[in-house]
Structures are given as C-alpha cells and as structure tokens.
Coordinates of C-alpha atoms in Angstrom, one line a residue:
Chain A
X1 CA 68.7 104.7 127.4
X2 CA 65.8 104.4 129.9
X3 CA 65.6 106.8 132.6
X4 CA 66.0 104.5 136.2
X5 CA 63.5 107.0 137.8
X6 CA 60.7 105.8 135.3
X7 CA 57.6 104.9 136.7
X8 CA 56.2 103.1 132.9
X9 CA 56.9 99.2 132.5
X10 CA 59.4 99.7 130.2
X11 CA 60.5 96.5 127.1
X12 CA 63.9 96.5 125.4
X13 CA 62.8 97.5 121.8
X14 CA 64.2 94.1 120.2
X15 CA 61.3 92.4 122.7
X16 CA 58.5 94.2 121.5
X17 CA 57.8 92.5 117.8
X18 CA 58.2 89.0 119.4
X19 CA 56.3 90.1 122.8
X20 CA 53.4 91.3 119.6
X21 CA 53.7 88.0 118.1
X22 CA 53.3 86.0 121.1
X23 CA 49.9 88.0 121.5
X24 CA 48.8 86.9 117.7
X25 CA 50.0 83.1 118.4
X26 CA 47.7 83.3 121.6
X27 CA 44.9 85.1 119.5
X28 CA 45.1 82.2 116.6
X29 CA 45.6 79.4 119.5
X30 CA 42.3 80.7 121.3
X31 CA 40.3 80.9 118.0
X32 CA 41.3 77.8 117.4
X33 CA 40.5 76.2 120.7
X34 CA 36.8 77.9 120.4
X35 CA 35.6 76.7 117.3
X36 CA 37.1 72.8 117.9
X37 CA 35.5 71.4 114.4
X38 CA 37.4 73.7 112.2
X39 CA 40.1 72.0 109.7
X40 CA 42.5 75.0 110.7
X41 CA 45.1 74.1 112.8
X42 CA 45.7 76.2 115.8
X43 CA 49.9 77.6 116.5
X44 CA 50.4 74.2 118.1
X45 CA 48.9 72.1 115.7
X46 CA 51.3 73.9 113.1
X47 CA 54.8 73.1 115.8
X48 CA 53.7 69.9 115.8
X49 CA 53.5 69.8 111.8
X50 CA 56.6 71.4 111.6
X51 CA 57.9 68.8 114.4
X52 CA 56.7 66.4 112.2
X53 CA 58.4 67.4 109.3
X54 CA 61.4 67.5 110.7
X55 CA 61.1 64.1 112.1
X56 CA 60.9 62.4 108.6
X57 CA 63.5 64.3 107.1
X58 CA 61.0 65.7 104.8
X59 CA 61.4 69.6 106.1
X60 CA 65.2 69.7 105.1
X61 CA 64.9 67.8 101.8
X62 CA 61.7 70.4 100.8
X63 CA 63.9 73.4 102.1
X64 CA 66.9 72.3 99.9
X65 CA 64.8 71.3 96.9
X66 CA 62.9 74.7 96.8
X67 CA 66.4 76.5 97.4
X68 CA 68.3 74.5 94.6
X69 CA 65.4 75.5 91.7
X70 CA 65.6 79.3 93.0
X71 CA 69.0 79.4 92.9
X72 CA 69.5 78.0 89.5
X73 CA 66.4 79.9 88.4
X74 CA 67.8 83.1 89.9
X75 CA 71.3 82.6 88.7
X76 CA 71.0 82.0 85.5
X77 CA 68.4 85.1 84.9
X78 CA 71.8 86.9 86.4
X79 CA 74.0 86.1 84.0
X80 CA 71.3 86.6 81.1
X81 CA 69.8 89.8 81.9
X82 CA 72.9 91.7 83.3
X83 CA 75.4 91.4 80.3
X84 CA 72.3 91.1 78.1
X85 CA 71.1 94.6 79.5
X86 CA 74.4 96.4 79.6
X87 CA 74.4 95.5 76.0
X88 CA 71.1 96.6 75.3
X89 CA 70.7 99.9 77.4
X90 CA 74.0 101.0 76.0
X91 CA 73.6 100.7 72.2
X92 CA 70.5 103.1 72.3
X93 CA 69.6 101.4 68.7
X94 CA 69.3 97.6 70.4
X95 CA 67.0 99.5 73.3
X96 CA 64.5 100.5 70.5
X97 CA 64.5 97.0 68.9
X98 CA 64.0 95.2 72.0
X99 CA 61.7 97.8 73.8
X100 CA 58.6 96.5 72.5
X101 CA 59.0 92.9 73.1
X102 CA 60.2 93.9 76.6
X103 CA 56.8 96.0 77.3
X104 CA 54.4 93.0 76.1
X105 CA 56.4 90.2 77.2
X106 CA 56.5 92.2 81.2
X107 CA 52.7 92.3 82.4
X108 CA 52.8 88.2 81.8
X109 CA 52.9 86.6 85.0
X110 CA 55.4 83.7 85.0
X111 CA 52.9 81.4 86.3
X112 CA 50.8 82.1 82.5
X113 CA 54.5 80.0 81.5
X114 CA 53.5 77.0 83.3
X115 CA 51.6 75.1 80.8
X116 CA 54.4 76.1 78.2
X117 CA 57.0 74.9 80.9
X118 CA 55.6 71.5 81.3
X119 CA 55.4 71.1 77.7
X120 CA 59.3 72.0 77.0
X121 CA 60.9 70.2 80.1
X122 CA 58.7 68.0 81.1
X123 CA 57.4 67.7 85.1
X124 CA 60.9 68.1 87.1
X125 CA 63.1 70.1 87.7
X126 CA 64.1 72.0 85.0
X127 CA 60.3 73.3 84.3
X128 CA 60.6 74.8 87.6
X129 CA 64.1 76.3 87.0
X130 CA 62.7 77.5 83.7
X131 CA 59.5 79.3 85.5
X132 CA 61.7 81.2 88.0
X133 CA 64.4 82.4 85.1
X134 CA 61.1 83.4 83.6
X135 CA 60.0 85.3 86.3
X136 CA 63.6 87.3 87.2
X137 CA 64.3 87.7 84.0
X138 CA 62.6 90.7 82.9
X139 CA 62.7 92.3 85.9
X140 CA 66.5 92.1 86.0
X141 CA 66.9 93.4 82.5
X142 CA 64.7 96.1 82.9
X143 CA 66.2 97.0 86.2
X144 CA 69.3 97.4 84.8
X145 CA 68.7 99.3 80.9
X146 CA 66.5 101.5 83.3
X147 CA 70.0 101.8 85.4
X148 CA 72.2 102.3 83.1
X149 CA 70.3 105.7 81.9
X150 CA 70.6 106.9 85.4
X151 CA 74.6 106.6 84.9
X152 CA 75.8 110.4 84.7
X153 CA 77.5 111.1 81.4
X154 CA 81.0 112.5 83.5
X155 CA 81.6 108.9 84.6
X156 CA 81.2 107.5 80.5
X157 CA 83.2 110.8 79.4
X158 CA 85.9 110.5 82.1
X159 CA 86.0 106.8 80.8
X160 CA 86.3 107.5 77.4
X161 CA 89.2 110.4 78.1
X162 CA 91.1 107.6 79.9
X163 CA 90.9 105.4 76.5
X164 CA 88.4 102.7 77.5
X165 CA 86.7 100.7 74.6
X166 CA 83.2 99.6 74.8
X167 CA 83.8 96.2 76.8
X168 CA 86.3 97.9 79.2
X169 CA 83.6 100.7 79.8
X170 CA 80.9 98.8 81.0
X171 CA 83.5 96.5 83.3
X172 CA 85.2 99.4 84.7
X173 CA 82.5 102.6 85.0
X174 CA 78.9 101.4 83.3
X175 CA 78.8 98.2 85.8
X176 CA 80.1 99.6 88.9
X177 CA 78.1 102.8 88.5
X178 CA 74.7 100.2 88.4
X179 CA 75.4 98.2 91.2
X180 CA 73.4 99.8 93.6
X181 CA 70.5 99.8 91.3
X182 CA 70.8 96.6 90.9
X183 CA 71.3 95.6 94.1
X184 CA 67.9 96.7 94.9
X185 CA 66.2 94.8 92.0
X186 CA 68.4 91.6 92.8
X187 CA 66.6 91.8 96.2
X188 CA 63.4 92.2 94.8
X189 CA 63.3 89.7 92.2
X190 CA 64.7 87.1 94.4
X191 CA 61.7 87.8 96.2
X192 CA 60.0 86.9 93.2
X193 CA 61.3 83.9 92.4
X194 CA 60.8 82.6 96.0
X195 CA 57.0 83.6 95.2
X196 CA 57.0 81.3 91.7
X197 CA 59.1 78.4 93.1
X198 CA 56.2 77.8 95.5
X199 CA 53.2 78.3 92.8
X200 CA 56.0 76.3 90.0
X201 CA 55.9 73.0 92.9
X202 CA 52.6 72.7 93.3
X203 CA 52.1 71.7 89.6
X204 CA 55.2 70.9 88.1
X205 CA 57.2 68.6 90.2
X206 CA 56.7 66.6 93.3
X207 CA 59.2 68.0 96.0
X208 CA 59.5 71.1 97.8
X209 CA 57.6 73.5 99.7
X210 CA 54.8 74.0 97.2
X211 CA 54.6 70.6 96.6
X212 CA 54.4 69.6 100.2
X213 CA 51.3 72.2 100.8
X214 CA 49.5 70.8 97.5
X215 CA 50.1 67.2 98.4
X216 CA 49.7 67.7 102.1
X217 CA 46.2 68.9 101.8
X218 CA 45.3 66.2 98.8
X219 CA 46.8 63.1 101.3
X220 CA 43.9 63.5 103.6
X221 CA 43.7 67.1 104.4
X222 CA 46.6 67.4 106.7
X223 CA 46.2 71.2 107.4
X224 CA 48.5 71.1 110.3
X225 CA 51.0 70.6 107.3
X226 CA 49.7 72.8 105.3
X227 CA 50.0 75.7 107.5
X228 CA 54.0 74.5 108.4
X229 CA 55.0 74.7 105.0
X230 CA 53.5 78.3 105.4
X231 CA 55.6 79.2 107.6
X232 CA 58.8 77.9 106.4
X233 CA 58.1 79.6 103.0
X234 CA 57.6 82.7 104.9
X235 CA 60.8 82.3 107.4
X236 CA 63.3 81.1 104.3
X237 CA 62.0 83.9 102.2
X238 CA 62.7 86.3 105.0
X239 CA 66.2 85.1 105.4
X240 CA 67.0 85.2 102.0
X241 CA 66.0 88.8 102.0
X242 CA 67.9 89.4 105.6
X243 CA 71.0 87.8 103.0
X244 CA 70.7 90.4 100.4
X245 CA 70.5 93.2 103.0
X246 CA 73.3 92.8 104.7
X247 CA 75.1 92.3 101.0
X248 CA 74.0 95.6 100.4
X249 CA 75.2 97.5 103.4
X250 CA 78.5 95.1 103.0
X251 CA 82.2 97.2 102.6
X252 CA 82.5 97.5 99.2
X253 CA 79.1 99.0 98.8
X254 CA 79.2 101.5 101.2
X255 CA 79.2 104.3 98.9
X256 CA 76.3 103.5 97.4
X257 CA 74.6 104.6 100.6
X258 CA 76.4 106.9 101.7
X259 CA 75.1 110.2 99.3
X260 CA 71.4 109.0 101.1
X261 CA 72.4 110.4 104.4
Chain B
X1 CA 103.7 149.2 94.7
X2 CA 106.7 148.7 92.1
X3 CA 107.0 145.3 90.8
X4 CA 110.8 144.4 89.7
X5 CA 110.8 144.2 86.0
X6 CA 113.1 141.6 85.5
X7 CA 110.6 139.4 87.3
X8 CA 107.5 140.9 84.8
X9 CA 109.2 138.8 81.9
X10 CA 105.8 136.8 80.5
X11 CA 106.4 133.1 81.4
X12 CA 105.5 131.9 78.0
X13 CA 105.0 133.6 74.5
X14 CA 108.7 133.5 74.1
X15 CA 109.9 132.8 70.8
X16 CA 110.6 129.4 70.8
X17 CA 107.6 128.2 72.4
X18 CA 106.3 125.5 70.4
X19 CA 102.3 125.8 69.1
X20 CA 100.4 122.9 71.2
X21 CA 97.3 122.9 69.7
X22 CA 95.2 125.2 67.2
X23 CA 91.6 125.8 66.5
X24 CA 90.9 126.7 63.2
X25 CA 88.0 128.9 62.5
X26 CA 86.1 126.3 64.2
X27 CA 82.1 126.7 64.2
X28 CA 79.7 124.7 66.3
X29 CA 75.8 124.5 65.9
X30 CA 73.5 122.6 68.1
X31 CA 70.0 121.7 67.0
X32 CA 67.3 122.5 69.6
X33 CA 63.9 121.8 69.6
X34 CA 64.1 121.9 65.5
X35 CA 65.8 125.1 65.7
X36 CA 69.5 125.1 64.7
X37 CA 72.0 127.4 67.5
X38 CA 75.1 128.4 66.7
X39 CA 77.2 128.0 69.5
X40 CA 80.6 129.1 68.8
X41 CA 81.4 130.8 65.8
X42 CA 85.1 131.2 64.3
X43 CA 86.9 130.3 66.8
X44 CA 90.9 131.2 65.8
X45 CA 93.2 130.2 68.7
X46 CA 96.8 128.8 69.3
X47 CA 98.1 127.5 72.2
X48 CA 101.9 126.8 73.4
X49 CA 102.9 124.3 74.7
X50 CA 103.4 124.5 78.8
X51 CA 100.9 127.6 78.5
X52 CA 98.4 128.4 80.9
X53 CA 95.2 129.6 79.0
X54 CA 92.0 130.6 80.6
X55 CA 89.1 130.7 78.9
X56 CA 87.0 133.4 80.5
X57 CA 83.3 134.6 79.6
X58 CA 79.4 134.5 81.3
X59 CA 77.6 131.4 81.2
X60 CA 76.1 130.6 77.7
X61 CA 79.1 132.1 75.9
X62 CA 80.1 128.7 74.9
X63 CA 83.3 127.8 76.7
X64 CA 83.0 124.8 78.1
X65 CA 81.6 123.5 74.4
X66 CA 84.8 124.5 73.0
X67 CA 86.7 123.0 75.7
X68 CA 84.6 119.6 75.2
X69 CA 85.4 120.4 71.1
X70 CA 89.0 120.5 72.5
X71 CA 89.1 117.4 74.4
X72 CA 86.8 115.8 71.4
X73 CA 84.1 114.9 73.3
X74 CA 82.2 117.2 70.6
X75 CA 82.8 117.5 67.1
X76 CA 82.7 121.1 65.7
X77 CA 80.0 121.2 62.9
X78 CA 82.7 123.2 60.9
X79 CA 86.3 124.4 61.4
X80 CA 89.4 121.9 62.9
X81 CA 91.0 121.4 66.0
X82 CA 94.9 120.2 65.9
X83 CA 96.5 119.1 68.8
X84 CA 100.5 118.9 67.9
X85 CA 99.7 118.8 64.1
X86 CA 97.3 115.7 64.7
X87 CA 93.1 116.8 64.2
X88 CA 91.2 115.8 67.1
X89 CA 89.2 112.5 66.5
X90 CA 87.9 111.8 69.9
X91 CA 89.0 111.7 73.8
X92 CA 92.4 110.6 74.3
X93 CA 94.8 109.7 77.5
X94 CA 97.5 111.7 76.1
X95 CA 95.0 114.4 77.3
X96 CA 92.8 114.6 80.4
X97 CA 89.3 116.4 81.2
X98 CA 89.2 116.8 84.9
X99 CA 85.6 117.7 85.8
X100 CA 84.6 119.1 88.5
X101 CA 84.5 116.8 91.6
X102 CA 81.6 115.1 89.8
X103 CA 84.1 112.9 87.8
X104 CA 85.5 111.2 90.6
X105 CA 84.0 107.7 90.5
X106 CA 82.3 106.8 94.1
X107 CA 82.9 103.5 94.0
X108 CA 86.6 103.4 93.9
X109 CA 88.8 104.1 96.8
X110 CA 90.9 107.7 96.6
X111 CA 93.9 105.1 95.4
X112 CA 91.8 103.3 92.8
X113 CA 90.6 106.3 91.4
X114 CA 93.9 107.8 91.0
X115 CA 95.3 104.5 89.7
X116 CA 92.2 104.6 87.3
X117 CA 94.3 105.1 84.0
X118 CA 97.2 103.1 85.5
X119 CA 95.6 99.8 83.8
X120 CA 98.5 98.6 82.0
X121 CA 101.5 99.5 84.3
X122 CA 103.1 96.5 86.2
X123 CA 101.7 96.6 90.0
X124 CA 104.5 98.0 91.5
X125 CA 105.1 100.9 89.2
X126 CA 101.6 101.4 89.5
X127 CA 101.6 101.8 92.8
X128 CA 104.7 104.0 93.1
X129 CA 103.1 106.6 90.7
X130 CA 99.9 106.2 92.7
X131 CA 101.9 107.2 95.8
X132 CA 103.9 109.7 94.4
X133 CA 100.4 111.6 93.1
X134 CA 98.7 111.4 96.5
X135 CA 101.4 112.9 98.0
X136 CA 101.7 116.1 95.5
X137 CA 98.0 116.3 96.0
X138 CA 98.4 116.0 99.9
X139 CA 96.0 112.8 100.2
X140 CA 98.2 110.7 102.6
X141 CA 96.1 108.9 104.4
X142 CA 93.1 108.6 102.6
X143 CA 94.4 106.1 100.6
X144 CA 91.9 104.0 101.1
X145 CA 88.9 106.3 101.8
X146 CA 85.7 106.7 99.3
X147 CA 85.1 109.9 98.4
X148 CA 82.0 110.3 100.2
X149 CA 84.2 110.4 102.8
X150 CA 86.1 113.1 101.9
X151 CA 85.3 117.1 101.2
X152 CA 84.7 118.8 97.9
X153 CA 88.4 120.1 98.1
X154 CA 89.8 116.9 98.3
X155 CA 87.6 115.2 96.0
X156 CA 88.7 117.6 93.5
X157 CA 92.4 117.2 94.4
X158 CA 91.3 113.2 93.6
X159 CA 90.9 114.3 90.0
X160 CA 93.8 116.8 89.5
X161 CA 95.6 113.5 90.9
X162 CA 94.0 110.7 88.5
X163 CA 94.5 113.2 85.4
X164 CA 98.3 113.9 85.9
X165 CA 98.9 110.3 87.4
X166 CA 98.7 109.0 83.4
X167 CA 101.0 111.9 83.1
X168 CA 98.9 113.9 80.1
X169 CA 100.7 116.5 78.1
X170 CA 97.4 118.5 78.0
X171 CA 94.6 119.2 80.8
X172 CA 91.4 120.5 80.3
X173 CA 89.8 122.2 83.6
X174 CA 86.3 123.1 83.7
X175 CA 85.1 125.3 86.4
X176 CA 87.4 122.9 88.0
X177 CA 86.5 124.8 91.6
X178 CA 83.4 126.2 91.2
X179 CA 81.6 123.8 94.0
X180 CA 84.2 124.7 96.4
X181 CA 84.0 127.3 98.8
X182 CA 86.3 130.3 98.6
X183 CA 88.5 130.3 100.9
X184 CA 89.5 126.2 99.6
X185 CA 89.2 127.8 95.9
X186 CA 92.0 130.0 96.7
X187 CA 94.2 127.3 98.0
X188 CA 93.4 125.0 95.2
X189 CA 94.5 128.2 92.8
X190 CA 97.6 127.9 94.3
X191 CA 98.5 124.0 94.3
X192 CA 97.4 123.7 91.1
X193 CA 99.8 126.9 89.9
X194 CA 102.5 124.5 91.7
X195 CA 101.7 121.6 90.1
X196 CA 101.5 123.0 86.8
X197 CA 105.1 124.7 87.7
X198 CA 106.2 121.8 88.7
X199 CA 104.9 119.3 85.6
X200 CA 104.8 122.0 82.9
X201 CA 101.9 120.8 81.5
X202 CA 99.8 122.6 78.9
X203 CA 96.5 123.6 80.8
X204 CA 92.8 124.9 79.3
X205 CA 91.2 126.2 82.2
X206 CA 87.7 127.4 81.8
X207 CA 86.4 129.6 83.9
X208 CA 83.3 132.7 84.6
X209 CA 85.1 134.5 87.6
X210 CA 87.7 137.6 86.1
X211 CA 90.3 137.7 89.2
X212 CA 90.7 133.4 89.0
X213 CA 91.4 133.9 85.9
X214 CA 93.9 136.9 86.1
X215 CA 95.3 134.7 88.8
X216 CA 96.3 132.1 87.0
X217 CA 96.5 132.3 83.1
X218 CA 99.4 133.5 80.7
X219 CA 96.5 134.5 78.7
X220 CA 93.2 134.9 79.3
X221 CA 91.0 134.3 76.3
X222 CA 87.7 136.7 76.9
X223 CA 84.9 135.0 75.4
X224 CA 81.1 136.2 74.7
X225 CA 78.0 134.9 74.0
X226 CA 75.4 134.4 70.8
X227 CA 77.0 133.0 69.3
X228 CA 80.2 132.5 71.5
X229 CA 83.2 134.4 69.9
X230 CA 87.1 135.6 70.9
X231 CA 86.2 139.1 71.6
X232 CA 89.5 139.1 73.3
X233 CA 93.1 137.4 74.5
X234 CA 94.8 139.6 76.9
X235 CA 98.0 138.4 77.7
X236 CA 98.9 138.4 81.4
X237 CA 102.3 139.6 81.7
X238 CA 102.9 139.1 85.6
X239 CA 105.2 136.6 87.1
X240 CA 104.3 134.2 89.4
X241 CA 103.5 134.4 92.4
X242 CA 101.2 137.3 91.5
X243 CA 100.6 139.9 93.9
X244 CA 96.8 140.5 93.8
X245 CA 97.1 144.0 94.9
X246 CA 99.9 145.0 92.2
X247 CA 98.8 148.0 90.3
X248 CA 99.7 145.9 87.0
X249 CA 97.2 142.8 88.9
X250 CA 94.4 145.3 88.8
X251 CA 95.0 147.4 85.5
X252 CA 94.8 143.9 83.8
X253 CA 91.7 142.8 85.8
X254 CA 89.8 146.2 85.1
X255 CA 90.5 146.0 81.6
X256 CA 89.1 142.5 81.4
X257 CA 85.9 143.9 83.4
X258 CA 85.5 146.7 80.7
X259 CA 85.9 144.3 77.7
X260 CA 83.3 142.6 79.0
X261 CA 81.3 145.5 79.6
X262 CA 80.9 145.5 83.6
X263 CA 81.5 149.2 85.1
X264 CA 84.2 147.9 88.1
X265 CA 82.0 149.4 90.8
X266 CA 79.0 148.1 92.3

C-alpha cells in the first residue's frame, strides 16, 4: 500500500511495463517519422497491418493454421517421447542402447530436417507437423529419462512393497513423481515448437504466420505486414506460455511447488 | 519403585507363540569401489509372530540392510530369510516397509495415499477402510490435504496409516521417527504401541537410540558393526505401559549401554 502522505508520483505496479512500452512505441514511432524513406514501418504502420489483416480474414486463418501444425506437432511428440521415455529411463539397459543416438541426434536443429521434410511429405501440412515433432521430440524424451533418475528410490521401493508390476509403477509412482519435471520441459519445448512452426512456414507450406512474413515481404515488400506478423507470433507465443503457467500452478500440482517455498 | 509381578509376565515368548519369520545364517557383502564389504555376517534370528523386535545398534552396523534383506528389497549374498516357512523372493503386500516420512508420495492427497494399496477393493469398502485408518491415526480432517501441508508427525502417521490400511501381517519400521522432534517421537512411541496392541501385528523396528528401543520392543536385538553381527537379544520383560523410571526400565537400559560398550555417564 502507498503511504497517502507521499510526496513521489506514485504508478500502480501493473501500469508500469505498459506505461514502459508506451515510451518504446513512441521511441520506434519517432525514429520512424525522422528517417521518412526507410522500408520499416513505424507502431502505426504495423496497427494498420495488423488492421489489415484482420480485415481480410487473413490474421485469424494464419493464427489457426500456425496453431493446428503446433498442436499436432506438439502432441504427437507427447505421446511418443513420454511413454517412450518411461520405458527407456527405467530399463537402465534400453538407456545405454539408445544414449548414443540420443546425444548425436540432439545438437541437430530441426530446421537441418527441412529438406528431409519436404522430401517425405511433400510441401503442406504434414512436413510442418513432422518439423515441430522433430523439434519437441528430443527434448521431451530427454526431459523425462533425465526425470525419471531424479525419482527417489523410497517412492519405486514403497511401490514395489505394495505389489506394483512394471506398467502399474510407472502409472501410479514413476509418472506422477515426473510431472513437475515435465511440466517444465512441456513449457519449454512448446516454446520450441512455436519457434520451428514459423521457420517450417516460410518454406514448407503457404499459410500461417511464417508464411505470411515470407510472402508479405516477396508481394511487394509490404513491411508494415511483415512487422504484424511479428507481433502476433510474439503475442500468441506469450499466451501459450501464460497457458502452461497457470497449468502448472493449477490444483492438482500444487505439491510440486510447494517443497520450493 | 516395586512393579507388580503378575503384570512383569513377558508379552510374547510364551510357549505357543508361533515362529513368524527366520534368518538363517544369513551373510550380506556389498561390492564398493572394487572392494568387496561384508555387511552382515551370520545373522541367526527368529521372530514370533505378534512380536515386537527392535533392532538396535550405531550407524554402519548393518540394520537397516538386514531389515531391507527382510522386507526383500536386498538379497543376502548367502544365508535364507523365511517368512512363515515361505523364503523371501522380493517385496510383498502381505508385508509393509514404512519409511520414514520420505515414503509418503506428495502428489497424493493424505486419503489417496492411505488408499494407495487399496487398488483392488470395491469403492465403498475402500473408502470405509480408508476412513477407519485416518481415524486410528487421528487424521480427520486432512482428508484431502497434501502432505506438504502437513508436519513431519503427521506425515509419518500417513505411512503407519497406508501400511496397516492393506492390513499386513508384518511391518518393517526404519528409524521410523528419527526426523521428528522429541517431544512428537514420544507420542508417536506411544500410538504406534497402541496400534500395534490393538492389530497385533508382527513389527521389525530398527532403530540407533537405547531408551526407544527399551520402550518399545519384546526384544531388543543389539547389533554391531564390521561386519554387522547379533552381539546380543535381550529380552524385555516389562509390561506395557512401561514405566521409564522403573528400576527393572533402567537395569535393562544400562545393560544394553554396557553391551554396547558406552560407560552410562557423560
């Protein structure tokens, strides 16, 4: 609470990131508005983009075709790399097996799969899907055989004494005990997938938010464009993000907090 | 102070008591670093069943890895373990570890961890036994709480709960309070002597501190170290409740200390 007798000018703290923004979009407006011949559209060139956008349908139908490939993309990396990982990190034999592949297949970015992805699925959809299951798979599956070791061996043995087999164990202790692990990486690779699905549309299919930057600079240089699909990357990727968060800190995770405090 | 001798009748050891479970010459080496360690070494004991038996010695003396050789978490490298005439091949329900409140799983409410080993009971008989445990535990109301919500006392009353809840013949206590502070340790002594009065279950309790053991045990099995050996079992012939300024109390307490080779002053 602010003091009443307080002589300072004094902002609500929820104010002060947007009252900072405002002073950027001013900033960017004014060096626009200086140097008039630059392609660079200023913060109301970019409105009007987006205005535009949204006029011809176009914004929504890029939003939702970009969406559908990361959630496909994402989902099915899911429910590869989880099960697939639970196996693995549990049978310590499988983890030696697949361990080297794992390290040489990781420092590939998933954009190197591109070529490889046009030539399996052809331009479309399903290249995209493919480059974005690419890119979360790994992670996932690391994330969670790197989980699982972390799992203290009192939760398996208190398992075991209660008569769980191997499937039962990882439903009822070895999953549960991961989740907040893997909460953390689902957050982080779906970050990652939002990253490829933008560099996966500007080469291997023609709608979306990566294609529209790609194509709006190609049909005439139509920066204004360029910079709104910019934005909306960056404002959908940061409510995707705001969407795992609050999963995290949802009821049925609470625990997983809690020992932090 | 004069204890009434009809009272001083050991509570177990009778006759008719019925062997529970045996350890025959069992042996256990662990390979370190290359080096083989023998843990325990001829380990002879027999255990009725309903009986209280402590298993008392420092750290390093190998008790808890004969209680995990009990429970068959561990094989023994030689030697057998019978539990009513049957060898031990692995954990089983019919006999619960309780850790200490380490083993309670944080992601399940103080109801689903108690109903843990429930699985196959029909919901409603599930939940009556679930019930029924909270309340011999003194839980109600938390029902629904996580443990992070709760203290180390209650978290550990979680576990007592969750082990008799599939209603084990055996239980296996390690150190069971040893996180807890004292003054909760002594009240946790004394629930879990009701409980086990009350459900007559056969109870290994492992333990390093002399007068918890004395407390508790019908024997107290004194243990030492390399490699961990009986070097004792001193039967404790006091009735419950146990006065723990009885002369018998302390004669029984001081001969433990000198067995183990601590002068009882400071």
């Amino acid at each position: 609470m602010e003091r009443k007798d307080s002589k300072h000018l004094t902002v609500p703290v929820w104010l002060r990131p947007v009252l900072f923004l405002l002073v950027l979009l001013a900033a960017w407006q004014i060096a626009v508005l200086r140097h008039p011949h630059q392609l660079l559209p200023g913060p109301v060139k970019t409105a009007d983009g987006i205005a535009d956008l949204l006029q011809h349908g176009l914004l929504f139908k890029y939003v939702v075709a970009s969406l559908f490939r990361v959630t496909w993309g994402f989902f099915l990396a899911v429910i590869v790399a989880v099960p697939l990982g639970l196996v693995i990190g549990w049978y310590r034999r499988a983890e030696m097996a697949f361990n080297p592949i794992l390290q040489i297949l990781r420092p590939i970015s998933p954009l190197a799969w591109i070529p490889i992805a046009i030539l399996w699925f052809g331009v479309g959809d399903l290249a995209a899907v493919f480059l974005i299951f690419v890119g979360c798979f790994l992670p996932l599956l690391l994330t969670v055989i790197n989980a699982l070791r972390s799992v203290p061996e009192v939760y398996i043995n208190a398992g075991r004494n209660f008569g769980l087999g191997p499937i039962q164990l990882m439903r009822r202790i070895l999953y549960p005990a991961i989740v907040p692990r893997l909460m953390t990486g689902l957050r982080i690779t779906l970050g990652v997938a939002w990253l490829v699905v933008v560099a996966a549309e500007m080469i291997a299919v023609n709608s979306g938010l990566g294609f529209l930057i790609v194509d709006a600079r190609n049909a005439g240089n139509r920066y204004d464009l360029v910079v709104a699909g910019m934005v909306m990357i960056g404002v959908v990727g940061l409510l995707l993000d705001t969407g795992v968060r609050s999963l995290e800190k949802s009821g049925a995770l609470r625990w997983a907090y809690a020992e932090e405090r | 102070m004069s204890t009434k001798t009809a009272m001083e009748t050991p509570t177990t050891m009778t006759a008719s008591a019925r062997t529970k479970l045996r350890t025959d010459s069992v042996g256990m080496i662990f390979d370190r670093d290359g080096k083989s360690l023998s843990v325990l070494e001829n380990i002879n004991l027999e255990v009725s069943e309903g009986e209280f038996l402590c298993l008392l010695g420092p750290s390093g003396c190998g008790k808890s890895t004969l209680l995990s050789a009990i429970a068959g978490f561990l094989t023994p490298t030689s030697g057998e373990i019978t539990i009513d005439g049957e060898a031990v091949r692995g954990p089983d329900p019919r006999r619960i570890f309780v850790f200490q409140e380490r083993g309670v799983f944080p992601w399940l409410t103080v109801e689903g961890n108690i109903g843990f080993g429930l699985g196959k009971l029909p919901r409603k008989e599930r939940a009556q036994r679930v019930s029924h445990y909270i309340q011999m535990v003194g839980l109600e109301g938390f029902e629904k709480s996580y443990p992070h919500e709760l203290s180390g006392g209650m978290k550990q009353r979680v576990e007592v709960a969750r082990a008799l809840a599939v209603n084990p013949d055996v239980l296996f206590l390690d150190e069971p309070f040893g996180a807890l502070d004292s003054i909760t340790r002594l009240i946790m002594r004394g629930e879990l002597l009701r409980i086990w009065q009350a459900e007559r279950k056969t109870i290994l309790f492992v333990t390093h501190d002399i007068d918890e053991a004395v407390q508790l045990a019908d024997r107290v099995v004194v243990m030492s170290a390399r490699p961990g050996h009986i070097q004792q079992i001193v039967p404790i012939d006091i009735a419950h409740p146990r006065d723990i300024s009885s002369p018998r109390y302390l004669q029984l307490r001081d001969g433990i200390l000198n067995q183990i080779g601590l002068a009882h002053k400071l």
